[in-house]
Short mmCIF file of C-alpha atoms in Angstrom, two decimals:
data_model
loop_
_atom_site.label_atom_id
_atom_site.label_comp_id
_atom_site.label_asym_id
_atom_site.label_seq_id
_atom_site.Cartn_x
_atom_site.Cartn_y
_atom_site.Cartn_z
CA UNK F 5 -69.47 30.01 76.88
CA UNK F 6 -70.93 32.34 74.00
CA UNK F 7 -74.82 32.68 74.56
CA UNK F 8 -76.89 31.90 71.74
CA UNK F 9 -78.11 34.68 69.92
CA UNK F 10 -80.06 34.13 66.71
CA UNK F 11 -80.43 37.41 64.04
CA UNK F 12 -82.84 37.07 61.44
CA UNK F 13 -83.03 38.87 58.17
CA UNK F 14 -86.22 38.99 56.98
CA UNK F 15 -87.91 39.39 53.18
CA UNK F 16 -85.09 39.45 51.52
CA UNK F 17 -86.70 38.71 47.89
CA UNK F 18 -84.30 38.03 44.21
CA UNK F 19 -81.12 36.60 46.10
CA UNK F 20 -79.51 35.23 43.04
CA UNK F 21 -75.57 35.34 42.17
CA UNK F 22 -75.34 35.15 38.66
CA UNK F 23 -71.95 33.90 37.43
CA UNK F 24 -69.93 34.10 33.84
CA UNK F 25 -70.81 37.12 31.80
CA UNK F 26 -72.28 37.85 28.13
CA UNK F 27 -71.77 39.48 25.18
CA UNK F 28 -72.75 43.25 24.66
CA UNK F 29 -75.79 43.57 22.88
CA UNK F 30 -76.12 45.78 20.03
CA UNK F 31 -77.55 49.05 20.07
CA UNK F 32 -79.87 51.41 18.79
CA UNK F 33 -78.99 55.40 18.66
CA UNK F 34 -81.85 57.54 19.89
CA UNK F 35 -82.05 61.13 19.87
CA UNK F 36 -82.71 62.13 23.35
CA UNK F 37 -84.63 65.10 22.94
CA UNK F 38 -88.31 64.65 24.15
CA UNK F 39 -90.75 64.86 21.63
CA UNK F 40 -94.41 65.64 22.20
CA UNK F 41 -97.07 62.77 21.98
CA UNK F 42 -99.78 63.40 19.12
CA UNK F 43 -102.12 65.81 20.17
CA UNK F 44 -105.25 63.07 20.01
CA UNK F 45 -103.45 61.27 22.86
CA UNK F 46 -101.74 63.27 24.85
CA UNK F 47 -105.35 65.44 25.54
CA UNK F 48 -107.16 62.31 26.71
CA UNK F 49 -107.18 61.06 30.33
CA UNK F 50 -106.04 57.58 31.38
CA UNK F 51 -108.41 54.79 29.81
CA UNK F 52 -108.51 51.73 31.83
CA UNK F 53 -108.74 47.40 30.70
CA UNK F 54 -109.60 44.85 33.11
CA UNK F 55 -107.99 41.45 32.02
CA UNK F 56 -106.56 38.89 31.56
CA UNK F 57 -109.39 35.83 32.06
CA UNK F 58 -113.17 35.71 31.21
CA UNK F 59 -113.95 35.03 35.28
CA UNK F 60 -111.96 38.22 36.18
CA UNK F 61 -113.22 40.17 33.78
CA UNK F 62 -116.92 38.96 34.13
CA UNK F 63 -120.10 40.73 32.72
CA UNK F 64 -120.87 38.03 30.62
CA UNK F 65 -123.84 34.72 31.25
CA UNK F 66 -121.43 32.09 32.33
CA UNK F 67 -119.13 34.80 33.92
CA UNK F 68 -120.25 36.78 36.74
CA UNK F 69 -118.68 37.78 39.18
CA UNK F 70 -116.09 39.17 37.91
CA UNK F 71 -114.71 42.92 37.90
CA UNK F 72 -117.72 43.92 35.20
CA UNK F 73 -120.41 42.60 38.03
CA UNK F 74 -119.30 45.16 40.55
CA UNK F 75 -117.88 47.96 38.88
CA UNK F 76 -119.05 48.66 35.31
CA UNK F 77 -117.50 47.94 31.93
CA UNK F 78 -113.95 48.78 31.44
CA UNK F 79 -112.61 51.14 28.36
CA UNK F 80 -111.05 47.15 26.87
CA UNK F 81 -110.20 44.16 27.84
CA UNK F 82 -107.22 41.85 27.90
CA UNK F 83 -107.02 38.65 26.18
CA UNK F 84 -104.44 36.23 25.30
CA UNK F 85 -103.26 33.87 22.26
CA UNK F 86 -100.01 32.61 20.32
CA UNK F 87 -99.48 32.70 16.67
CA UNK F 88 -98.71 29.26 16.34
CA UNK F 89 -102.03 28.46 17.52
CA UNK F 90 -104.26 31.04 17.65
CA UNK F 91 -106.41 29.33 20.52
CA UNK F 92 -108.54 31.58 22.64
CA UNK F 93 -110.07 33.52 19.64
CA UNK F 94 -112.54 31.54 17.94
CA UNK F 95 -112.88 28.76 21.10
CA UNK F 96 -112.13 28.65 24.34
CA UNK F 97 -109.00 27.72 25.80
CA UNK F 98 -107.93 27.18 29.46
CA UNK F 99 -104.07 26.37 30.04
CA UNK F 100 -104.51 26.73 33.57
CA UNK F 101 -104.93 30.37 34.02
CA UNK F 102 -108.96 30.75 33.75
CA UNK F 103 -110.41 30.89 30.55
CA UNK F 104 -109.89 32.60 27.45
CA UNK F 105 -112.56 32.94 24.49
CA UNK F 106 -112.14 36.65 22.69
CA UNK F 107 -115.07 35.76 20.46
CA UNK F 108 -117.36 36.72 23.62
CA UNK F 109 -116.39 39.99 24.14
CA UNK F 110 -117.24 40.22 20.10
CA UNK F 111 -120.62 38.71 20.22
CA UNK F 112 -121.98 40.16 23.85
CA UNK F 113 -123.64 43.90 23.09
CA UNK F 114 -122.49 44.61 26.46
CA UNK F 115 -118.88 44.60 25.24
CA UNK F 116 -119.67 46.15 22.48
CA UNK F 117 -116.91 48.87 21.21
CA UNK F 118 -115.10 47.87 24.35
CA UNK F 119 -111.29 47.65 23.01
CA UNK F 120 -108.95 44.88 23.21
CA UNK F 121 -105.41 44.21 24.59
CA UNK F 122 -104.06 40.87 22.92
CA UNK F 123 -100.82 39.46 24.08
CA UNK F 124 -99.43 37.70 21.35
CA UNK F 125 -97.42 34.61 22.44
CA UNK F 126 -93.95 33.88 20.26
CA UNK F 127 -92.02 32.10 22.74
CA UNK F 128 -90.47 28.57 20.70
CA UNK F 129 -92.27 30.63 17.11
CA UNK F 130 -89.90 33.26 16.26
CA UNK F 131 -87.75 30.85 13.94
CA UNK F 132 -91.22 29.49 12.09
CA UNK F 133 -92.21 33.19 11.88
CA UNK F 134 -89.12 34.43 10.23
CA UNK F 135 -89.25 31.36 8.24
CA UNK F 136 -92.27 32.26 6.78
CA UNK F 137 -94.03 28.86 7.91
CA UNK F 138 -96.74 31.14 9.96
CA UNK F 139 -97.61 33.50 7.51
CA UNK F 140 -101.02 31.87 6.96
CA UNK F 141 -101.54 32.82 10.59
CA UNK F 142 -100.82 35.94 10.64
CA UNK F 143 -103.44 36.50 7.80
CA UNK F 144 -106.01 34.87 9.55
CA UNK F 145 -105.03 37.05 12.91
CA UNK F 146 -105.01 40.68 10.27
CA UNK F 147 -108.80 38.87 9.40
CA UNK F 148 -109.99 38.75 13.17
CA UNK F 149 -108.42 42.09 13.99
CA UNK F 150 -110.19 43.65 11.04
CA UNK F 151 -113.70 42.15 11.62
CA UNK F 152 -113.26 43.03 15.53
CA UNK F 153 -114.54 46.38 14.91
CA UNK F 154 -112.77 47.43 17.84
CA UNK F 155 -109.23 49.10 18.07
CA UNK F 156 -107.31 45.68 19.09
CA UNK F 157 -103.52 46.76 21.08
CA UNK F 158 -101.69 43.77 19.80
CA UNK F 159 -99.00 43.24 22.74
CA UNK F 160 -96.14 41.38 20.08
CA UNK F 161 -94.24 39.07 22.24
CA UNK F 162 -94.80 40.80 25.62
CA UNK F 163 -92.44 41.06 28.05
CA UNK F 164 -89.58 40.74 25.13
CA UNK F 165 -86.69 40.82 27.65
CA UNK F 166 -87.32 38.60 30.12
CA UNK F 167 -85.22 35.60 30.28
CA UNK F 168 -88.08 33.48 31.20
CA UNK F 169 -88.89 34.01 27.32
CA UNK F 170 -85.37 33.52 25.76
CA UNK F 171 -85.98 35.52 22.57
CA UNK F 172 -83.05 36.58 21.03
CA UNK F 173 -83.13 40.19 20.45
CA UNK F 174 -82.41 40.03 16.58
CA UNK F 175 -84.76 37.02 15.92
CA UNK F 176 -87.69 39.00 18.28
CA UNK F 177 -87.33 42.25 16.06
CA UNK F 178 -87.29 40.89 12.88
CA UNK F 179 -90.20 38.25 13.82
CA UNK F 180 -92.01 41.51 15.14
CA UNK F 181 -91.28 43.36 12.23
CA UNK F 182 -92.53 40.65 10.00
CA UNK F 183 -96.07 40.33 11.82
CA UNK F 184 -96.30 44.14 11.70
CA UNK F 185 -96.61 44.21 7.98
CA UNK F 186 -98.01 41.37 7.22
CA UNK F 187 -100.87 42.61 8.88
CA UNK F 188 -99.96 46.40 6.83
CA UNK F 189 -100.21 44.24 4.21
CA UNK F 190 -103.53 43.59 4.71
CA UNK F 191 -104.70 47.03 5.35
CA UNK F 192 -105.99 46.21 8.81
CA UNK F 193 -106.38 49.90 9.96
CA UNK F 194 -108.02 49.04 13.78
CA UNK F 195 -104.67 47.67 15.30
CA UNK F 196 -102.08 49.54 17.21
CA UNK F 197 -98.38 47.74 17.49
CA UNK F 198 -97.46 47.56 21.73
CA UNK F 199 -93.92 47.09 22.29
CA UNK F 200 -93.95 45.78 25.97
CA UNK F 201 -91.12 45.18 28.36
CA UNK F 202 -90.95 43.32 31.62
CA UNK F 203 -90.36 47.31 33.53
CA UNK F 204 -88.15 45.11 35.61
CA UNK F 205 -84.29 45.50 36.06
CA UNK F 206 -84.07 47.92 32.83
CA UNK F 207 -80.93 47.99 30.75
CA UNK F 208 -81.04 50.87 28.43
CA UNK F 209 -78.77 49.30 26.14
CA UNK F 210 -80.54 45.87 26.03
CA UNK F 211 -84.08 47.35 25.42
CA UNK F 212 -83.34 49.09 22.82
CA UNK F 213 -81.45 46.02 21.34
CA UNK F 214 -84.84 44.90 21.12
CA UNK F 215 -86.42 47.81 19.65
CA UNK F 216 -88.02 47.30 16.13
CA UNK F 217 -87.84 50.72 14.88
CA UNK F 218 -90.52 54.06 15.21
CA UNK F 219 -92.23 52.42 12.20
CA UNK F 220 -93.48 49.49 13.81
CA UNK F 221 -94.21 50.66 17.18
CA UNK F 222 -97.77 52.92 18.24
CA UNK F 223 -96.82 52.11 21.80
CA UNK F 224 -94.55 51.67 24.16
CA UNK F 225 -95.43 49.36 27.40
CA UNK F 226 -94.29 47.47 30.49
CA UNK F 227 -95.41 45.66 33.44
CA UNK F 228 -95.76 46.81 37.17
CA UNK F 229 -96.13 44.58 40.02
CA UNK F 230 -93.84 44.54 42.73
CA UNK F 231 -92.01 47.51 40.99
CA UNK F 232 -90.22 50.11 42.84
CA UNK F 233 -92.61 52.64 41.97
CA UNK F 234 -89.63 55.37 41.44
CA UNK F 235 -87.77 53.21 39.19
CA UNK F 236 -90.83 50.98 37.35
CA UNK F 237 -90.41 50.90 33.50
CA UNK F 238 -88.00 53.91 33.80
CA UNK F 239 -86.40 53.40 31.01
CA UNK F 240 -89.03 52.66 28.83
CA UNK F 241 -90.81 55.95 30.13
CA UNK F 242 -87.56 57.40 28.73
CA UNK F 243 -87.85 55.88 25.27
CA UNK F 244 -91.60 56.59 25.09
CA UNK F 245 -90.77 60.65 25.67
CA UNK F 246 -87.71 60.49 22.91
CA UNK F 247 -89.63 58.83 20.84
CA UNK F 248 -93.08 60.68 21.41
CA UNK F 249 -94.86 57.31 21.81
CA UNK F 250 -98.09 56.95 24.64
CA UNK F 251 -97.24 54.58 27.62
CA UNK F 252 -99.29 51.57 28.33
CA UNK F 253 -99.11 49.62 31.99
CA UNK F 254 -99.83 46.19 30.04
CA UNK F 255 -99.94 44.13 33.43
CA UNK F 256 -100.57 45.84 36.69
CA UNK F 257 -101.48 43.98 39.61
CA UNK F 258 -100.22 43.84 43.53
CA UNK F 259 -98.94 40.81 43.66
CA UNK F 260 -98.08 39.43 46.55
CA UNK F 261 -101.09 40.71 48.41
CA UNK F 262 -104.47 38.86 49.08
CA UNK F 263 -106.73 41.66 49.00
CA UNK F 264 -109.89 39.56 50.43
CA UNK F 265 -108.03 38.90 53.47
CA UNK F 266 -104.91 41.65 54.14
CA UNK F 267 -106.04 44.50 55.72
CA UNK F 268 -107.76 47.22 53.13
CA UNK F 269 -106.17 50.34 54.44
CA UNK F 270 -102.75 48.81 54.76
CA UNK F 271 -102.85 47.41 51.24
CA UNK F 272 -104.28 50.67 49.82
CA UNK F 273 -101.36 52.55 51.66
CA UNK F 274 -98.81 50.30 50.70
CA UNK F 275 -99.26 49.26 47.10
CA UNK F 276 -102.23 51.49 45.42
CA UNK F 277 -100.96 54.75 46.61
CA UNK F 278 -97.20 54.23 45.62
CA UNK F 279 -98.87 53.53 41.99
CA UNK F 280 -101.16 56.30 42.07
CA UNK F 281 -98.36 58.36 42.24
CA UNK F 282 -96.41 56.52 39.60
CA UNK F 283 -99.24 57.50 37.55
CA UNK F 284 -99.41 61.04 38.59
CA UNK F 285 -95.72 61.22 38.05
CA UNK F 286 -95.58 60.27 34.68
CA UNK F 287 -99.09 61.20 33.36
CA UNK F 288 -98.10 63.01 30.36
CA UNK F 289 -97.26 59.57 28.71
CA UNK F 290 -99.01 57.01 30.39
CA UNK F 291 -103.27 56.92 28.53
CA UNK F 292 -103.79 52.81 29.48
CA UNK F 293 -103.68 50.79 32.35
CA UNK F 294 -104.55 47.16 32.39
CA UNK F 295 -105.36 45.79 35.87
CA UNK F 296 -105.28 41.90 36.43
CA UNK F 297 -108.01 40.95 38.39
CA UNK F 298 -107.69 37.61 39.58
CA UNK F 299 -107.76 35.13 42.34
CA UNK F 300 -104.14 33.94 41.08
CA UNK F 301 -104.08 31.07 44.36
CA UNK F 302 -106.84 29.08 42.64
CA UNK F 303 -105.08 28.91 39.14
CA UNK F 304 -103.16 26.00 38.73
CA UNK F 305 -100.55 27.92 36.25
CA UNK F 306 -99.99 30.28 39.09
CA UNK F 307 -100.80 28.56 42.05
CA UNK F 308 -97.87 28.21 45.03
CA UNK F 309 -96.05 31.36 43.25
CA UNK F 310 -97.39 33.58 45.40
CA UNK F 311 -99.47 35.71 43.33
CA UNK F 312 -102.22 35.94 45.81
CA UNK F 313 -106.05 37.19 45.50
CA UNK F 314 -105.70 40.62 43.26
CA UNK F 315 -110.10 40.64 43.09
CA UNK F 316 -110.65 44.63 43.88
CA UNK F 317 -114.16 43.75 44.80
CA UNK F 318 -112.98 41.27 47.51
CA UNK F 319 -112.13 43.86 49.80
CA UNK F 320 -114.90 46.37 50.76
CA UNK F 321 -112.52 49.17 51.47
CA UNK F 322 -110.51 48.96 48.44
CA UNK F 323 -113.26 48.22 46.30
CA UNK F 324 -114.88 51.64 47.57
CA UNK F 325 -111.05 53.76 47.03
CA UNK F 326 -110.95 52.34 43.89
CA UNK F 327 -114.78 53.45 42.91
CA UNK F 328 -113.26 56.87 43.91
CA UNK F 329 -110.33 56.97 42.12
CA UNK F 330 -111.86 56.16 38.94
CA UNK F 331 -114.34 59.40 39.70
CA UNK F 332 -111.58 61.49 40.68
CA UNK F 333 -109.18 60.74 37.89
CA UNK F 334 -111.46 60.77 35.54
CA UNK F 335 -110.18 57.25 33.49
CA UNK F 336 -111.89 56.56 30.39
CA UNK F 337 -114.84 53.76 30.92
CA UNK F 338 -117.62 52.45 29.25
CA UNK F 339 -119.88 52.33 32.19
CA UNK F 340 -120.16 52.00 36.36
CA UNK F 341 -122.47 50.27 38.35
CA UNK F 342 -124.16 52.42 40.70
CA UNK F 343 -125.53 49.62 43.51
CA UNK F 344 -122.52 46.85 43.38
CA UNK F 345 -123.79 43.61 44.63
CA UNK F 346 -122.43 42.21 48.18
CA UNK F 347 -119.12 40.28 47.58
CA UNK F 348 -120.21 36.66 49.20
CA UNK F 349 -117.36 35.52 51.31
CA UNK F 350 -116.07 31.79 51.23
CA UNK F 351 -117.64 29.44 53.75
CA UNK F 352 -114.29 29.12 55.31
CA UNK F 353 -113.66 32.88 55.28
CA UNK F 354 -112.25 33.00 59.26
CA UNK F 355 -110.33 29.74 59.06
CA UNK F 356 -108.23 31.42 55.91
CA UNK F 357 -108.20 35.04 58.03
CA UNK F 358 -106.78 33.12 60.81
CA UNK F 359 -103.87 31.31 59.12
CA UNK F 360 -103.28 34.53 57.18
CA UNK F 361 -103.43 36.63 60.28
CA UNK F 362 -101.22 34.24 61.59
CA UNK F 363 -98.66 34.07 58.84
CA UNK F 364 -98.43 37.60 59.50
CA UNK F 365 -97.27 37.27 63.41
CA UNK F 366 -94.64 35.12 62.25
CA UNK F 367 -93.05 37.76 60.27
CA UNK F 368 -93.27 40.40 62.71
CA UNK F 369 -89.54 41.18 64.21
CA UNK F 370 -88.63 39.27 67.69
CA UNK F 371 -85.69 40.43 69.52
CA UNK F 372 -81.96 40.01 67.40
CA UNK F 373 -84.23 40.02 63.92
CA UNK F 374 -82.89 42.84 61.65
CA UNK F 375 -84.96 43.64 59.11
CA UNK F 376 -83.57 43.56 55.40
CA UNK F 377 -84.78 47.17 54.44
CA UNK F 378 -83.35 48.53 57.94
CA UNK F 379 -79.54 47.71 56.17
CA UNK F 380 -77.73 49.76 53.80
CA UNK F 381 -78.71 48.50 50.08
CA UNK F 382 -75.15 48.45 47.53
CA UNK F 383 -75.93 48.12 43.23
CA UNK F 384 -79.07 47.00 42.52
CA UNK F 385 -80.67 46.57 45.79
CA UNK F 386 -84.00 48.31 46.42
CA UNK F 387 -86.98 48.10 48.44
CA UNK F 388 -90.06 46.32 47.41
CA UNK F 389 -93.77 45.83 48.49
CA UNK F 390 -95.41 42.36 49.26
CA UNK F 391 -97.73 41.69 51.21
CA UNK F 392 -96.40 38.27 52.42
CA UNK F 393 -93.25 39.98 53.56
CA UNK F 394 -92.41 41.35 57.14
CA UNK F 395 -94.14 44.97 57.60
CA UNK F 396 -95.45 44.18 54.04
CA UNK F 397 -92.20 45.37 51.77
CA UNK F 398 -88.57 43.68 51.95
CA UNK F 399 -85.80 44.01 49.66
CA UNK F 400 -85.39 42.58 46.01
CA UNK F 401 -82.97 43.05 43.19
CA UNK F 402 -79.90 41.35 44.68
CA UNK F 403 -79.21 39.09 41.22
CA UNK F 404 -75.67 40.09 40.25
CA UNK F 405 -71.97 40.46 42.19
CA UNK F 406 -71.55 43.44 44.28
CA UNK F 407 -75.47 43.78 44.97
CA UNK F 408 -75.49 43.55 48.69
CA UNK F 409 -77.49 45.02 51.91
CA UNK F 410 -75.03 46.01 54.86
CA UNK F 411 -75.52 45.90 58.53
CA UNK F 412 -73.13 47.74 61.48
CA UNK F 413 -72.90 47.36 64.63
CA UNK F 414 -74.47 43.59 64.87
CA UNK F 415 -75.05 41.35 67.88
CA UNK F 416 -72.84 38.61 68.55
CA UNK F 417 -73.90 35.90 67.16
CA UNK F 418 -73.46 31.81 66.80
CA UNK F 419 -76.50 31.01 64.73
CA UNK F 420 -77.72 32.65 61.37
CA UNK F 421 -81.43 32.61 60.10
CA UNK F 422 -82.23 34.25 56.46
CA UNK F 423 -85.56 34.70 55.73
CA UNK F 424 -86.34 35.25 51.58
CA UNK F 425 -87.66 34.27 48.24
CA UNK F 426 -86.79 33.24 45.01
CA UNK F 427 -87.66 31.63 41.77
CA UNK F 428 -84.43 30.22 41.55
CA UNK F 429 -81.83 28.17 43.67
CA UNK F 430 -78.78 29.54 44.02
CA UNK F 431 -75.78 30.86 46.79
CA UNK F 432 -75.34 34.44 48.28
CA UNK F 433 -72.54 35.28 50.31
CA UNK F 434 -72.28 36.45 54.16
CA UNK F 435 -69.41 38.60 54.90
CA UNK F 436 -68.05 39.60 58.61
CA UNK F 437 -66.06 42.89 58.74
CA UNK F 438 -65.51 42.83 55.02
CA UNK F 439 -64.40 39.40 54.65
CA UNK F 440 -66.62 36.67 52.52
CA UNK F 441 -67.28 34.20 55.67
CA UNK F 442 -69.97 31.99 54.44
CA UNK F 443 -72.24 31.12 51.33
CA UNK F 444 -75.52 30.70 52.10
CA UNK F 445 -77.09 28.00 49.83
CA UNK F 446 -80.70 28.38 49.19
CA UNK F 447 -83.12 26.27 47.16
CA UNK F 448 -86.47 28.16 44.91
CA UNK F 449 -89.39 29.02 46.44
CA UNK F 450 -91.18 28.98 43.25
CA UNK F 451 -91.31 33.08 43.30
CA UNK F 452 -89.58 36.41 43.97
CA UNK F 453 -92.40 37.55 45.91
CA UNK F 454 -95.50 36.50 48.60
CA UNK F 455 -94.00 32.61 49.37
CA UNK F 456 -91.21 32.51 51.61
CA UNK F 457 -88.56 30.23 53.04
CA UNK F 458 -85.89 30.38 55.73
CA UNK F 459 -82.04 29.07 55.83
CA UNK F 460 -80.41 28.68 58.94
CA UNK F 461 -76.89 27.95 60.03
CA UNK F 462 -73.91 27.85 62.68
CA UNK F 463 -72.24 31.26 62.03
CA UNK F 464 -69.68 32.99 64.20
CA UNK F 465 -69.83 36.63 64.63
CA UNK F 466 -68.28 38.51 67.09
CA UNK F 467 -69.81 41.43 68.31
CA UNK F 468 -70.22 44.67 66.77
CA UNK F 469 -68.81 43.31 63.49
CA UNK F 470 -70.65 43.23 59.76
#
């Protein structure tokens, strides 16, 4: 009789087969050779927005305690409409991700020169735009821009690649191209045109199918979250240098991670010092970061996705590195508060330490657990932090055939536990010595990172065997 011996792999994160294939998309040739950034930009040091909701932002009468309260006044700020509607301009608008009203920043002298990033939302518009049926709009967003009196980054249809959009790359670039001079048309002269990917899973040839030509883009951008920090928006870094165009971080925040109740030091370790270094690596394009910082797990838009509690003030020792690094770096900001007020903690404060604490010793390896990043990653497999996961990283990336994490010399085994996440359902396979064995069936957990689930079955696995 075969005692019962249970291996578990833990935060595995993105296991999704995707079946069928697609057409090639077309491409754009690029000269490769690096050309330098203009000499205004590339001189200046790293100017930093806080975004994306008036209660994370804060500074403001109805709005405060937010990152203005205990840190000072950012270089801009990040807001958020669609050209369809343009809602969260002139009134305020709340689809479930805190509240957005762009006219306050405009009419509080706090804010005053502070700079604006606006993501501009096409998704279900680009065949009204290229029909010409929003062209009203786009005059009346070339009249706010102009009478911001502020440099506004318009972000056109952020995060152009990802699926969860669905633009299609020709209809994106020639809506983008049409907003660009509409508003050229109008000799707005205090905009600057972002072109901003996803920075995840980067296909050269599929960005640039997207790109709407050096005319029409000041900036090149992506987002950075869970990113490897070696391979975040590498390919857009790679653009930006051929094309001698200044890198924006459009979206940056450690997702994943509740920063009022992880551990400080661990979280500074894990996720702020990997991007530090992105930063110092590439720091001869990058001149913006935008930071998010909100308590995600209270939004209902977000909520259960596992975007966690990004509030730098929430966590007295990050709060004080992050004080530092702004002095030591030297970023560009309006102004910094010199005696930050006590962050209050929630009345049930220990009662949400304790279950968090606890959700912790859960994922903490028993005997016959194997740890995802402890196997050898195949294709797009690569480690990634969260907070939520075992040790507080795991491995993501596994969306395609032949992406795969490989263990030797296993345990024998009758019983199979996978722990993992993932915005979609889908099937992954288990192979023994080679051989596909099993598929392991596994239903969304609502997010690739910070909420987790487990699938367990009868396996048989002799000894020593993959």
């Amino acid at each position: 009789m075969r005692k019962l011996i249970t291996p578990v792999i833990a935060s595995l994160a993105s296991a999704v087969i995707i079946a069928g294939c697609s057409s090639q998309p077309s491409t754009v040739s690029v000269d490769t050779t690096p050309k330098a950034l203009p000499a205004d930009i590339a001189e200046k040091p790293i100017e930093l927005f806080v975004g994306q909701d008036l209660g994370a932002v804060g500074g403001l009468e109805d709005y405060d305690q937010g990152y203005v309260n205990y840190f000072g006044i950012p270089s801009g700020v990040t807001v958020y409409t669609s050209l369809k509607d343009l809602e969260g301009l002139e009134q305020k608008v709340n689809y479930g991700a805190g509240d957005n009203y762009a006219n306050l920043y405009l009419e509080s002298d706090a804010f005053k020169g502070v700079d604006i990033a606006m993501g501009l939302y096409l998704v279900d518009q680009l065949d009204d735009i290229n029909a010409g049926t929003l062209d009203s709009n786009i005059s009346k967003l070339a009249n706010w821009i102009s009478q911001s009196e502020r440099t506004v980054y318009l972000r056109i249809g952020y995060e152009f690649e990802g699926s969860w959009n669905g633009y299609a790359s020709d209809d994106y670039k020639e809506a983008y191209r049409r907003i660009v001079d509409g508003l050229n048309k109008l000799n707005v002269d205090n905009v600057e045109y972002v072109w901003q990917s996803s920075g995840y899973e980067e296909d050269r040839e599929e960005l640039l199918s997207y790109y709407p030509g050096d005319a029409y883009v000041d900036w090149v951008a992506y987002s950075y979250f869970n990113h490897d920090p070696k391979l975040a928006g590498q390919e857009m870094l790679r653009i930006a240098r051929e094309r001698g165009k200044p890198v924006m971080i459009a979206e940056l925040t450690p997702r994943g991670y509740n920063l009022m109740l992880d551990d400080g030091k661990k979280t500074w370790d894990s996720w702020f010092k990997p991007f530090l270094n992105h930063l110092k690596e590439n720091q001869d394009v990058i001149k913006i970061i935008a930071y998010i910082n909100a308590d995600w797990d209270v939004q209902p838009m977000w909520k259960g996705q596992g975007w966690g509690d990004t509030r730098l003030q929430s966590n007295l020792y990050i709060a004080n590195k992050w004080r530092r690094t702004i002095k030591r770096e030297e970023w560009l900001v309006t102004s910094t508060v010199a005696i930050p007020p006590i962050f209050l903690l929630p009345d049930d404060y220990d009662e949400l330490k304790q279950a968090r604490n606890k959700a912790a010793e859960d994922t903490v390896p028993q005997e016959n657990q194997w740890q995802a990043e402890d196997a050898t990653p195949t294709g797009n497999v690569r480690i990634y932090p969260d907070g939520a996961a075992a040790g507080g990283k795991g491995m993501a990336y596994m969306y395609q055939l032949g992406d795969s994490l490989t263990f030797k010399g296993v345990p024998q085994s009758n019983y199979f536990v996978i722990r993992y996440a993932s915005e979609r359902s889908g099937k992954i396979g288990l192979f023994v010595n080679g051989q596909r064995a099993y598929d392991i069936e596994f239903d969304s957990t609502g997010s690739w990172v910070g909420t987790y689930n487990k699938v367990e079955m009868r396996v048989d696995i002799p000894e020593g065997l993959m």
